[in-house]
PDB file of C-alpha atoms in Angstrom:
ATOM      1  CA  UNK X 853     -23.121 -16.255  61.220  1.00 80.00           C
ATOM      2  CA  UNK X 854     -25.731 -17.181  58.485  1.00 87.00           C
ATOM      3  CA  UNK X 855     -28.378 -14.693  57.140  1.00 91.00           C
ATOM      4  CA  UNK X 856     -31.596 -15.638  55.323  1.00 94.00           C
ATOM      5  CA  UNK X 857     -32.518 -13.473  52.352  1.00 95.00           C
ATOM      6  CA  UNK X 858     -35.423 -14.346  50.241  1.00 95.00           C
ATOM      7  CA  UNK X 859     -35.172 -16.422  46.902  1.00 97.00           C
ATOM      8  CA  UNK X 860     -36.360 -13.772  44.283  1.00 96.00           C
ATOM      9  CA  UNK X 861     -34.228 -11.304  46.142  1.00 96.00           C
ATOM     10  CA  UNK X 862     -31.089 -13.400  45.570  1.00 97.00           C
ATOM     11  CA  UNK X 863     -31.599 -14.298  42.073  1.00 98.00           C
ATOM     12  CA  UNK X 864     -33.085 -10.803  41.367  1.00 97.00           C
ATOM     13  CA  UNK X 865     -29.341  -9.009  42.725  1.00 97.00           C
ATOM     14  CA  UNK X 866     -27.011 -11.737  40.812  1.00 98.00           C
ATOM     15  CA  UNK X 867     -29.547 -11.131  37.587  1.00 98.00           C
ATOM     16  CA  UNK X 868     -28.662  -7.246  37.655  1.00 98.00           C
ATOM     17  CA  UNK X 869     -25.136  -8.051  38.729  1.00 98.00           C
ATOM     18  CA  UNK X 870     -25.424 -10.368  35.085  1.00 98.00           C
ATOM     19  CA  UNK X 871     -26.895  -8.043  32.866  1.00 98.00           C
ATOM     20  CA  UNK X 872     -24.341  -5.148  34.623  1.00 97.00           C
ATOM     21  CA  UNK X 873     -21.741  -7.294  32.727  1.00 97.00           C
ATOM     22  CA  UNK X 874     -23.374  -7.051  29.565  1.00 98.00           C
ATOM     23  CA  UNK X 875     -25.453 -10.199  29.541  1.00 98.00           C
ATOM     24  CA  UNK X 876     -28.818  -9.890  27.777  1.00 98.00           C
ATOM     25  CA  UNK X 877     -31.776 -10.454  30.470  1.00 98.00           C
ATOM     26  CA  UNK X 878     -32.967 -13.476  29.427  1.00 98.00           C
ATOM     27  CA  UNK X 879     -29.749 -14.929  29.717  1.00 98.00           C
ATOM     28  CA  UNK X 880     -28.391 -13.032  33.086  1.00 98.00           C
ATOM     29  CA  UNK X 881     -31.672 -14.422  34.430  1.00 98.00           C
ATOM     30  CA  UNK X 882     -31.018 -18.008  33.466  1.00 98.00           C
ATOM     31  CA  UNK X 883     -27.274 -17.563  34.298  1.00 98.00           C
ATOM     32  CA  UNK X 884     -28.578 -16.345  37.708  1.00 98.00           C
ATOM     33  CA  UNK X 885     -30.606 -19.139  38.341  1.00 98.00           C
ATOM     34  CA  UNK X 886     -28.052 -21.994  37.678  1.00 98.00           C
ATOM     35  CA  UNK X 887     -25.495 -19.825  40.208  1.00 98.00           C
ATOM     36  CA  UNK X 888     -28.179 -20.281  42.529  1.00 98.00           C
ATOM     37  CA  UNK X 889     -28.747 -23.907  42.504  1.00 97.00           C
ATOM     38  CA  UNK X 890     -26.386 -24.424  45.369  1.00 95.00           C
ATOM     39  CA  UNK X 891     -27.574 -22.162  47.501  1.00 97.00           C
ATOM     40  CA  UNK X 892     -30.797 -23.419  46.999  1.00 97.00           C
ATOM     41  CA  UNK X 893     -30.088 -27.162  47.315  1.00 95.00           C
ATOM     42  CA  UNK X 894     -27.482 -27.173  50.449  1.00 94.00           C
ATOM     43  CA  UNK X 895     -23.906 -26.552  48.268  1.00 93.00           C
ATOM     44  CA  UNK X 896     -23.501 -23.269  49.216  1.00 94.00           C
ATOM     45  CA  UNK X 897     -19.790 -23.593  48.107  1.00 92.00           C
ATOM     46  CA  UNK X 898     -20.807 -24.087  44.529  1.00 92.00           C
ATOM     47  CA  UNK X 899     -23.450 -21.049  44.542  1.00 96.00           C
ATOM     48  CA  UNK X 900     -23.280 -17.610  44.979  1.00 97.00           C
ATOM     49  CA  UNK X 901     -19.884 -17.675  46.494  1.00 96.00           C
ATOM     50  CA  UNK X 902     -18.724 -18.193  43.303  1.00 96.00           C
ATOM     51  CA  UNK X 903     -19.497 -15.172  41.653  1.00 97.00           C
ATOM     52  CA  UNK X 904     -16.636 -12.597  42.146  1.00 95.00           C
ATOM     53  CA  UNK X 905     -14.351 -15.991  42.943  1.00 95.00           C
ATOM     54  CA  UNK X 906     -14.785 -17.130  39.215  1.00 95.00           C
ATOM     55  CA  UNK X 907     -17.306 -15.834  36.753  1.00 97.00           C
ATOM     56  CA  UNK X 908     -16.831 -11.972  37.402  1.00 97.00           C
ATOM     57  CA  UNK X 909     -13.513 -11.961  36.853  1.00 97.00           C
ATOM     58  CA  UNK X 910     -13.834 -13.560  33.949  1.00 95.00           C
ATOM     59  CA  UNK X 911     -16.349 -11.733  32.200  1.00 97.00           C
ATOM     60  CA  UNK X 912     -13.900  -8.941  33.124  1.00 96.00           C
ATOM     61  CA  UNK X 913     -10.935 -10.340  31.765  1.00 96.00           C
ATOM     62  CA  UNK X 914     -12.787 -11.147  28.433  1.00 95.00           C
ATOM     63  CA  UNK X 915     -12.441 -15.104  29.072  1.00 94.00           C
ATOM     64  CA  UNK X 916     -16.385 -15.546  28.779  1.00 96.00           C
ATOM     65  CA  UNK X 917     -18.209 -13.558  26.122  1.00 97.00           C
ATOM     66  CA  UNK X 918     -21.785 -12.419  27.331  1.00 98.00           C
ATOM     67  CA  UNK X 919     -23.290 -11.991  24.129  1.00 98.00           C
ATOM     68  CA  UNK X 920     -21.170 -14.773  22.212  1.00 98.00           C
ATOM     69  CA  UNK X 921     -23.629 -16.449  19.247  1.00 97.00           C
ATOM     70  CA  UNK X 922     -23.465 -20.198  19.586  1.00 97.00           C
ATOM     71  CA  UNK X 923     -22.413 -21.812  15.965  1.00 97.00           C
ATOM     72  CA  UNK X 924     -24.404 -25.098  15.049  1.00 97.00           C
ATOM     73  CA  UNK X 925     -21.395 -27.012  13.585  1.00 96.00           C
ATOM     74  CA  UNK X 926     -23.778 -30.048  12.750  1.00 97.00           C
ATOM     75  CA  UNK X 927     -27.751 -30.553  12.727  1.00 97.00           C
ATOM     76  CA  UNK X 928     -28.618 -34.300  13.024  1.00 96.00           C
ATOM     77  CA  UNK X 929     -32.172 -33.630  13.955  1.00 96.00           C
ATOM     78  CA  UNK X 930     -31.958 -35.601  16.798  1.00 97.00           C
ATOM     79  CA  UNK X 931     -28.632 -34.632  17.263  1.00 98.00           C
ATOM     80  CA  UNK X 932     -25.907 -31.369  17.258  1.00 98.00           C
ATOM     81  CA  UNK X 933     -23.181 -30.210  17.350  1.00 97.00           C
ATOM     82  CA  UNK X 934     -22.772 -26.703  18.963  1.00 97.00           C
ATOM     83  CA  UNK X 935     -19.945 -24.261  19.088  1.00 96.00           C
ATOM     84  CA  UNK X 936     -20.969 -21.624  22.005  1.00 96.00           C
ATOM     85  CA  UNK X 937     -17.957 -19.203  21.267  1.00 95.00           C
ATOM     86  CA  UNK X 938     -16.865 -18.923  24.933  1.00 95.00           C
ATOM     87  CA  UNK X 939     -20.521 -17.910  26.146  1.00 97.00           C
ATOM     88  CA  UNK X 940     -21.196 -17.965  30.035  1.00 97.00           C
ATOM     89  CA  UNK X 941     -21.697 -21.646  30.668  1.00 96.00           C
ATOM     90  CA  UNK X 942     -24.415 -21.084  33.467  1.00 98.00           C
ATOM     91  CA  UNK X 943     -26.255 -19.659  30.558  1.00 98.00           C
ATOM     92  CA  UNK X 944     -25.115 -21.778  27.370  1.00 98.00           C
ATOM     93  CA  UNK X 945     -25.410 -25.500  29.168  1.00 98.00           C
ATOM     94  CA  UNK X 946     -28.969 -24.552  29.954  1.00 98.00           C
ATOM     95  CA  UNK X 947     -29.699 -23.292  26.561  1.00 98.00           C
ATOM     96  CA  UNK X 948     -28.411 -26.534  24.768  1.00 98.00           C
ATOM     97  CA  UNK X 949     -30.868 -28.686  27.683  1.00 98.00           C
ATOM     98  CA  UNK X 950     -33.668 -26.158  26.077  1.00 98.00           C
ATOM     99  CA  UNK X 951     -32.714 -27.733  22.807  1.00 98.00           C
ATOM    100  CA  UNK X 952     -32.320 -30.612  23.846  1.00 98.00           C
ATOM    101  CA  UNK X 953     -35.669 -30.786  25.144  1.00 98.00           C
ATOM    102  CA  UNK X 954     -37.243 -29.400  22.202  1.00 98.00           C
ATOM    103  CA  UNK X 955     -35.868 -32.286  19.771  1.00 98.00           C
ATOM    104  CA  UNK X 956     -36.475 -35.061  22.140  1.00 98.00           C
ATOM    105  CA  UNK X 957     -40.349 -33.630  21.720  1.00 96.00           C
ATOM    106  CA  UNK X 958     -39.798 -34.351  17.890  1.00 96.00           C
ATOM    107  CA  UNK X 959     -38.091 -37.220  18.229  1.00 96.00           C
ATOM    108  CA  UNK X 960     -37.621 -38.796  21.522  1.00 97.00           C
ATOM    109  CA  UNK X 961     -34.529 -38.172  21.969  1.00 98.00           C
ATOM    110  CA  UNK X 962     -32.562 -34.836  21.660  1.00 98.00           C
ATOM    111  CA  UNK X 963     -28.759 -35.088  21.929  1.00 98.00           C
ATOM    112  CA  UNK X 964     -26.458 -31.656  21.947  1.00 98.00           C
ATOM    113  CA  UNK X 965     -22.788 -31.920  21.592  1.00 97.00           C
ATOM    114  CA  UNK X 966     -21.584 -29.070  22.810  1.00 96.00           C
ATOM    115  CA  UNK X 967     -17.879 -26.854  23.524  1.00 94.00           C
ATOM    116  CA  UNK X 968     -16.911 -23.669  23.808  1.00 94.00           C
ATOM    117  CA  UNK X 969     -18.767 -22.922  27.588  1.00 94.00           C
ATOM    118  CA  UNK X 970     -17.495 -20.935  30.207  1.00 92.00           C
ATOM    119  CA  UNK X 971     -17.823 -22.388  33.786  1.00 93.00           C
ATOM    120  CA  UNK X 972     -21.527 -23.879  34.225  1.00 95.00           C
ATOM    121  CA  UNK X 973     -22.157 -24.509  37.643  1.00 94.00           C
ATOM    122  CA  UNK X 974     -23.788 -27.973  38.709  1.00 94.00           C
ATOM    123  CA  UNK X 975     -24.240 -30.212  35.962  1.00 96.00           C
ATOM    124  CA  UNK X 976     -27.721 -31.340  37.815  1.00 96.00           C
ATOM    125  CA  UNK X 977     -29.018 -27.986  37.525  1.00 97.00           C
ATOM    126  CA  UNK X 978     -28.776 -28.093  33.915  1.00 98.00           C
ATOM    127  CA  UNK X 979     -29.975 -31.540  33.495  1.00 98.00           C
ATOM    128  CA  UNK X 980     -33.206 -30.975  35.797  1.00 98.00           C
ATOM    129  CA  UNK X 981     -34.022 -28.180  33.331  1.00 98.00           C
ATOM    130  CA  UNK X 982     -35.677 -31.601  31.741  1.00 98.00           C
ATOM    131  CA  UNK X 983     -38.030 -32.384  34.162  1.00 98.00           C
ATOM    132  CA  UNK X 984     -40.691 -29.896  33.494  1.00 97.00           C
ATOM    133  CA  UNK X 985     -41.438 -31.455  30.135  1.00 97.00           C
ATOM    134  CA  UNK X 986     -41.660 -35.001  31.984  1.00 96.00           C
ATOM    135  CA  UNK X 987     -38.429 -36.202  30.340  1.00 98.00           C
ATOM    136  CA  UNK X 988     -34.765 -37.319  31.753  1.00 98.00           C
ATOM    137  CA  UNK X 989     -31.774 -34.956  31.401  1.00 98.00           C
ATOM    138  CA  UNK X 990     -28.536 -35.835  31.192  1.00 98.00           C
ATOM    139  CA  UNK X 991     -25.516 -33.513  31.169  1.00 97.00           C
ATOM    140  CA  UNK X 992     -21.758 -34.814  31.370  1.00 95.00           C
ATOM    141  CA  UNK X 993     -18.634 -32.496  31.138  1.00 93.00           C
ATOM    142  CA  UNK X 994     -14.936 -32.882  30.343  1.00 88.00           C
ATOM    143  CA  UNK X 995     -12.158 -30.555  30.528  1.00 73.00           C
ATOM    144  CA  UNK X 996     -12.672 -26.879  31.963  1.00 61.00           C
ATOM    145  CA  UNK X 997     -11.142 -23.740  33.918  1.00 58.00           C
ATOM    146  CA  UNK X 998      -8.939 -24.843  36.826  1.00 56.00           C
ATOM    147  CA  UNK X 999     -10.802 -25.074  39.943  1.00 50.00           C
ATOM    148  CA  UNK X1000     -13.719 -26.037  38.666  1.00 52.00           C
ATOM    149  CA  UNK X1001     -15.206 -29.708  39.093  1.00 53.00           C
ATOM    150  CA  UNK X1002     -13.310 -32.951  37.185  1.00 67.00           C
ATOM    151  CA  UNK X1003     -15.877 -34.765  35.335  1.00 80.00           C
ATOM    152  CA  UNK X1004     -19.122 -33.404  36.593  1.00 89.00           C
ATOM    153  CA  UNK X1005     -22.084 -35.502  35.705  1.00 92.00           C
ATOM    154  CA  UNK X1006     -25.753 -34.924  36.194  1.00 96.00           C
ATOM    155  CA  UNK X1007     -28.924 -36.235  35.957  1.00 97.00           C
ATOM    156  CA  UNK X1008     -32.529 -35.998  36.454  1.00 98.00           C
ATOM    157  CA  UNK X1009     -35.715 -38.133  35.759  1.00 97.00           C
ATOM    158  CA  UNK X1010     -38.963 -38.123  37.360  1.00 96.00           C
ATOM    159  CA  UNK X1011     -39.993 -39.443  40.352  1.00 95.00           C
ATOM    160  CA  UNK X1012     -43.802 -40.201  40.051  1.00 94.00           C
ATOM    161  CA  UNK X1013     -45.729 -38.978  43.329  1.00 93.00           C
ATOM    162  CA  UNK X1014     -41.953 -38.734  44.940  1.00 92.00           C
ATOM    163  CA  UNK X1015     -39.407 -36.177  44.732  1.00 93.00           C
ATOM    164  CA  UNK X1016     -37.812 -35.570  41.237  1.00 96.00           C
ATOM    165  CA  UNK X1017     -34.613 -37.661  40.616  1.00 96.00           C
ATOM    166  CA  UNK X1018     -31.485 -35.590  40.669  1.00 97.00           C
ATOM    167  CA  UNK X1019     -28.208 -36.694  40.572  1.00 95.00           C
ATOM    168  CA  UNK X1020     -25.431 -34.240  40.558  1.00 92.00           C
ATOM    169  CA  UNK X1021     -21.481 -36.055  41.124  1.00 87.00           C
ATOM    170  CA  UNK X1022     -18.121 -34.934  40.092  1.00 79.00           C
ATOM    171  CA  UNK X1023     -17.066 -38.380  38.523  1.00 62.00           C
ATOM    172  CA  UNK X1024     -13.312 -37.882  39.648  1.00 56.00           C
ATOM    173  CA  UNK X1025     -14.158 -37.225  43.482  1.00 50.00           C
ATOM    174  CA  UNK X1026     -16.894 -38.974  44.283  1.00 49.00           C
ATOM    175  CA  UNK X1027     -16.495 -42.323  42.250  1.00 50.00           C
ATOM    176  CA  UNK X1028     -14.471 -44.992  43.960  1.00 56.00           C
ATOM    177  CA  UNK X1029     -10.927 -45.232  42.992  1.00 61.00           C
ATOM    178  CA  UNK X1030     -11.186 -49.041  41.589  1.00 59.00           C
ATOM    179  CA  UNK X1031     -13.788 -47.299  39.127  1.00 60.00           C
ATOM    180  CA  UNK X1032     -12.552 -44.149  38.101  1.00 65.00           C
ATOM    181  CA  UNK X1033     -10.631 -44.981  35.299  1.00 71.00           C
ATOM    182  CA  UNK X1034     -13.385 -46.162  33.492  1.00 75.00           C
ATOM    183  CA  UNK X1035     -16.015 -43.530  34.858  1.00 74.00           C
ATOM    184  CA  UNK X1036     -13.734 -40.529  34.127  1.00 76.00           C
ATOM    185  CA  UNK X1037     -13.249 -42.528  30.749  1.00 78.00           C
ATOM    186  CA  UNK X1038     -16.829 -42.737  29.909  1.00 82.00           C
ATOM    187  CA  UNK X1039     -17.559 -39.035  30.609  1.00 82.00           C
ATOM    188  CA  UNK X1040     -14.362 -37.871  28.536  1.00 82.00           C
ATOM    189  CA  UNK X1041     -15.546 -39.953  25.701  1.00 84.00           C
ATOM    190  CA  UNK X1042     -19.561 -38.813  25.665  1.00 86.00           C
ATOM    191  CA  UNK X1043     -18.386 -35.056  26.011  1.00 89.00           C
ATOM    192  CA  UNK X1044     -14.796 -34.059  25.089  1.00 87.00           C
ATOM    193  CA  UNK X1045     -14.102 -37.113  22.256  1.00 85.00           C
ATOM    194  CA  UNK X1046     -17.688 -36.132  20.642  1.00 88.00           C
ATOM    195  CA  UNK X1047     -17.645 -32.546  21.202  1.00 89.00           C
ATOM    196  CA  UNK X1048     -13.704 -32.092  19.615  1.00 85.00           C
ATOM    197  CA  UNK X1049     -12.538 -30.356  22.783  1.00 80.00           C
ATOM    198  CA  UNK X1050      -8.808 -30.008  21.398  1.00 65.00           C
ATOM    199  CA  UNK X1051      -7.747 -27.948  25.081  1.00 57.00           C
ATOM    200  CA  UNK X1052      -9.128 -29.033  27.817  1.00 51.00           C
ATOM    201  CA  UNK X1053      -7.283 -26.595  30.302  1.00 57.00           C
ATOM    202  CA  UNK X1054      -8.986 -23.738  28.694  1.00 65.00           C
ATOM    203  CA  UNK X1055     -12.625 -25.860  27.155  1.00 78.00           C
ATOM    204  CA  UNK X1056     -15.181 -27.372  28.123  1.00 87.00           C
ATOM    205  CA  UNK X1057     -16.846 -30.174  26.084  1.00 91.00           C
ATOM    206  CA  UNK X1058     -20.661 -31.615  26.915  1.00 95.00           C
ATOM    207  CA  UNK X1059     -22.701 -34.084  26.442  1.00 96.00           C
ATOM    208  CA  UNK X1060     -26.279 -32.476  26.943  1.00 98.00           C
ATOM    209  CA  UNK X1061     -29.351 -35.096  26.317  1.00 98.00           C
ATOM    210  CA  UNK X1062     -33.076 -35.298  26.427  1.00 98.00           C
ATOM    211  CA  UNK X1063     -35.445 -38.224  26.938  1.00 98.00           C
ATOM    212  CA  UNK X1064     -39.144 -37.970  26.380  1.00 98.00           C
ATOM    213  CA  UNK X1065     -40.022 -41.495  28.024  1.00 96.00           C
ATOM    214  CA  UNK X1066     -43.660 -40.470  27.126  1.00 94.00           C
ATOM    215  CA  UNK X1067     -42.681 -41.181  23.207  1.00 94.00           C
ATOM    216  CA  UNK X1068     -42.018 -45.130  24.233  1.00 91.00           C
ATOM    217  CA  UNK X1069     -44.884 -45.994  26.523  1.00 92.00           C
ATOM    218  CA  UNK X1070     -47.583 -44.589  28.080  1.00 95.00           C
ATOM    219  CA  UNK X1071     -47.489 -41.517  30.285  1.00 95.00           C
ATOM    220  CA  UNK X1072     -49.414 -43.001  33.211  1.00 96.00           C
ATOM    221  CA  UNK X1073     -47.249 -46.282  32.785  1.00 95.00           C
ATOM    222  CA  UNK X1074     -44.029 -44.588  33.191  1.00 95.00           C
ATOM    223  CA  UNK X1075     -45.365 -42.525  36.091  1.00 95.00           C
ATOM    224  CA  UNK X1076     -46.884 -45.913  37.579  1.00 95.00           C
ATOM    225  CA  UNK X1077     -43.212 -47.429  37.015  1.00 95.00           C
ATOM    226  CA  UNK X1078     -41.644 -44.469  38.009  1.00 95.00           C
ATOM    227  CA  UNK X1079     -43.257 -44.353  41.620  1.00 93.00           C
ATOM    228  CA  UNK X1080     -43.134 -47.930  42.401  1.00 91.00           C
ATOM    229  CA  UNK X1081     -39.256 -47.938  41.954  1.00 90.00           C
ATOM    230  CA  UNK X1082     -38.852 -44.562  43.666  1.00 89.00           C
ATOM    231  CA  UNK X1083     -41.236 -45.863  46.600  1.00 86.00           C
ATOM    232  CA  UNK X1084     -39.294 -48.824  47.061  1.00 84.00           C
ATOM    233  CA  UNK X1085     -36.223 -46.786  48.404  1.00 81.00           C
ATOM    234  CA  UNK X1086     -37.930 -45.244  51.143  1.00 75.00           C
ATOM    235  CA  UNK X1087     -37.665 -47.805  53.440  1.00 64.00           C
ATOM    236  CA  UNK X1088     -35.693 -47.833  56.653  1.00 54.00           C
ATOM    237  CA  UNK X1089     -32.622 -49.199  56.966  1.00 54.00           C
ATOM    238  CA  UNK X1090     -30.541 -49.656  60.228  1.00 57.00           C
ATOM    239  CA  UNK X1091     -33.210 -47.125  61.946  1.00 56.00           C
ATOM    240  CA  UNK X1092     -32.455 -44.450  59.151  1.00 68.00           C
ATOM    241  CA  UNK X1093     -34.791 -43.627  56.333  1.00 65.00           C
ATOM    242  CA  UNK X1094     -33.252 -44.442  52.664  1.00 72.00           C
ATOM    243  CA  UNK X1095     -33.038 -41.224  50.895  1.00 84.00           C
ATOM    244  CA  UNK X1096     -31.848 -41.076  47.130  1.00 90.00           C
ATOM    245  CA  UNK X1097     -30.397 -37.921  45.636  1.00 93.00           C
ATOM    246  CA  UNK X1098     -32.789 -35.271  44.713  1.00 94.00           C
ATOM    247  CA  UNK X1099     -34.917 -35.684  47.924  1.00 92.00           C
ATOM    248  CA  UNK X1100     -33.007 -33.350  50.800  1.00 92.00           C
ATOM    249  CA  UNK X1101     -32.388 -31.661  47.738  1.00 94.00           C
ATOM    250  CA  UNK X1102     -36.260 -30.803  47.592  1.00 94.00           C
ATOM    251  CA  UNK X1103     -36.607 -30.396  51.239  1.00 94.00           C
ATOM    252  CA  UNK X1104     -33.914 -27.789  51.452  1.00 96.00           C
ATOM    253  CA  UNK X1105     -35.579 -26.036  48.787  1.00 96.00           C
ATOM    254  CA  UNK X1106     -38.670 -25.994  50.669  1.00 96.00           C
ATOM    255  CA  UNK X1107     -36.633 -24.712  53.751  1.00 96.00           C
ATOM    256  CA  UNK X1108     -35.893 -21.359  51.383  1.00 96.00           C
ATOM    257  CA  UNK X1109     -38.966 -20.835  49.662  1.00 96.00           C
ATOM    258  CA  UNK X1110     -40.601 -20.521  53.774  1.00 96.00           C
ATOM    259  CA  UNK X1111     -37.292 -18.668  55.694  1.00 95.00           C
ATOM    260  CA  UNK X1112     -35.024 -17.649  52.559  1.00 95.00           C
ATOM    261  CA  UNK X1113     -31.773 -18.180  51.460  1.00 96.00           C
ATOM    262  CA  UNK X1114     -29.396 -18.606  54.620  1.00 96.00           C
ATOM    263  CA  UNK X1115     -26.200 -16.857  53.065  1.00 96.00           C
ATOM    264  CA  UNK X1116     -22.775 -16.733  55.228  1.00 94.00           C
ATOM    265  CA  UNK X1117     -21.767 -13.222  56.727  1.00 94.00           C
ATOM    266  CA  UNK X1118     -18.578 -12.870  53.680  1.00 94.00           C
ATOM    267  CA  UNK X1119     -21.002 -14.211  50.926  1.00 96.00           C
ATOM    268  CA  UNK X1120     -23.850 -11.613  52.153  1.00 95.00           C
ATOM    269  CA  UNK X1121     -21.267  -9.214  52.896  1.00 94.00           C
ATOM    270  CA  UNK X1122     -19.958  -8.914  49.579  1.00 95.00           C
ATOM    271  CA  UNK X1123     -23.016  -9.175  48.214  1.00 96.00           C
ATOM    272  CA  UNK X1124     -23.992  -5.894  49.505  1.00 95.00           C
ATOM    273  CA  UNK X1125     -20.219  -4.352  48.473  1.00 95.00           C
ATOM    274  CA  UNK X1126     -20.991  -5.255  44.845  1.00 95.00           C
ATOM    275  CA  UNK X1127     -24.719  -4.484  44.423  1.00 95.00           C
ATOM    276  CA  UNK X1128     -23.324  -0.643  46.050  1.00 94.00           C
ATOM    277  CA  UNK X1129     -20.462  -0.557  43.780  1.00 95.00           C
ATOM    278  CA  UNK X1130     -22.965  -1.324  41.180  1.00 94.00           C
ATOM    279  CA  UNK X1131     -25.497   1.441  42.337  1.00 94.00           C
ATOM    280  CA  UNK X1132     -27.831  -1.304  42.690  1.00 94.00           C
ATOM    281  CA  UNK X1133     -30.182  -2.123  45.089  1.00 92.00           C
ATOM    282  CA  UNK X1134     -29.112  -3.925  48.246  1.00 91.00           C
ATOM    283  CA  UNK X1135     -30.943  -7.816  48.917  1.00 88.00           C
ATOM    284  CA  UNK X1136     -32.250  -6.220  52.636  1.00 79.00           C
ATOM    285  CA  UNK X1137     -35.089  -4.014  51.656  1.00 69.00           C
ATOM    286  CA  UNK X1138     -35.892  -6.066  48.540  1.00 72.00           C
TER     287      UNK X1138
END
């Protein structure tokens, strides 16, 4: 049995849930948002569900440090190197896109090397975080907590008059075996080898980039380019339309912003059990 509860209700509970466990608002909220992605996009089993299955308990347990002060190790200008001290990933992965972004401005190109991240969520979350500035993101991942995804990679680049561009794979699961050597190869070397990840059971390492395509060509050119290439793939094939990742993506998300959030009866359920054992509010009657 599936329940719909509405968007800023959702991320509103997990936000004061967040900050209940000492995270500073801005970065609950943030935090809050990235647990959300799944939900929002169709991956249910990488949302919401995961909060008292994996980053609860280990804000509890002192694992993840919710006010943790990232160390820049090296400044590049273009490039960094950032220590996050065992901050909440779902916070710290979208802070270093934020930087990210904020070089590539400067420079075209902003590239943060980053370790010491708790579990982040869906490495396409983070790397859409881009897309508002009209620039690619790119996020790859290596090592981590067990249980969480093998080589997650994301990425996200604008569509022109289609749906953004988002890519979100675990390299180890969804690449073809004849491949994965080399994929899970490529990943490790971009974010563990650069970052200095020494343990990956217990760190993560990530490569977090920016591209401002607008500082090589012309804005209108790129979205011109952009659309025609994006347009191309909506054909039909064998009676079915071509879809490319990032479009159900955006339908789904249309889907909650008109009916809500569906949420499974144990998810909602304990929900409710921790927003009451929190004194908080419940999501019915937001």
């Amino acid at each position: 049995m599936w329940q719909r509860v509405p968007i800023d209700a959702l991320i509103d509970l997990v936000t004061e849930v967040f900050t209940a466990h000492d995270l500073p608002w801005s970065r609950a909220r943030m935090a809050a948002e990235a647990l959300c992605h799944g939900d929002l996009t169709g991956t249910p089993e990488s949302g919401v569900a995961e909060l008292t299955r994996l980053h609860l308990p280990m804000l509890v347990n002192g694992l993840v440090r919710p006010r943790a002060e990232p160390l820049m190790i090296a400044d590049r200008g273009a490039a960094a190197l950032i220590d996050y001290r065992r901050a909440p990933g779902l916070w710290a992965v979208g802070d270093a896109m934020d930087r990210a972004v904020s070089r590539a401005g400067r420079y075209g190109v902003g590239l943060m090397s980053v370790r010491g991240v708790g579990p982040f969520g869906r490495a396409g979350h983070h790397a859409a975080r881009a897309l508002p500035h009209t620039m690619i993101g790119l996020v790859m991942a290596a090592g981590g907590e067990r249980g969480t995804a093998a080589n997650p990679l994301g990425m996200a680049a604008p569509a022109g008059a289609y749906p953004e561009f988002v890519l979100d794979m675990d390299t180890l699961a969804d690449v073809d075996s004849s491949a994965v050597a080399g994929f899970a190869l490529l990943v490790e070397i971009f974010a563990g080898v650069l970052s200095g990840v020494g343990d990956h059971d217990h760190d993560t390492g990530l490569m977090v980039m920016a591209i401002a395509p607008t500082t090589l060509r012309s804005a209108d050119g790129f979205y011109k380019a952009a659309s025609a290439l994006f347009g191309s793939l909506l054909g039909w094939e064998g009676g079915n339309p071509v879809r490319y990742p990032g479009w159900r993506e955006a339908q789904y998300l249309e889907q909650c912003q008109a009916l809500g959030v569906p949420l499974n009866e144990p998810v909602h359920r304990e929900l409710e059990d921790l927003a009451k054992a929190l004194r908080l509010a419940p999501l019915q009657g937001r």
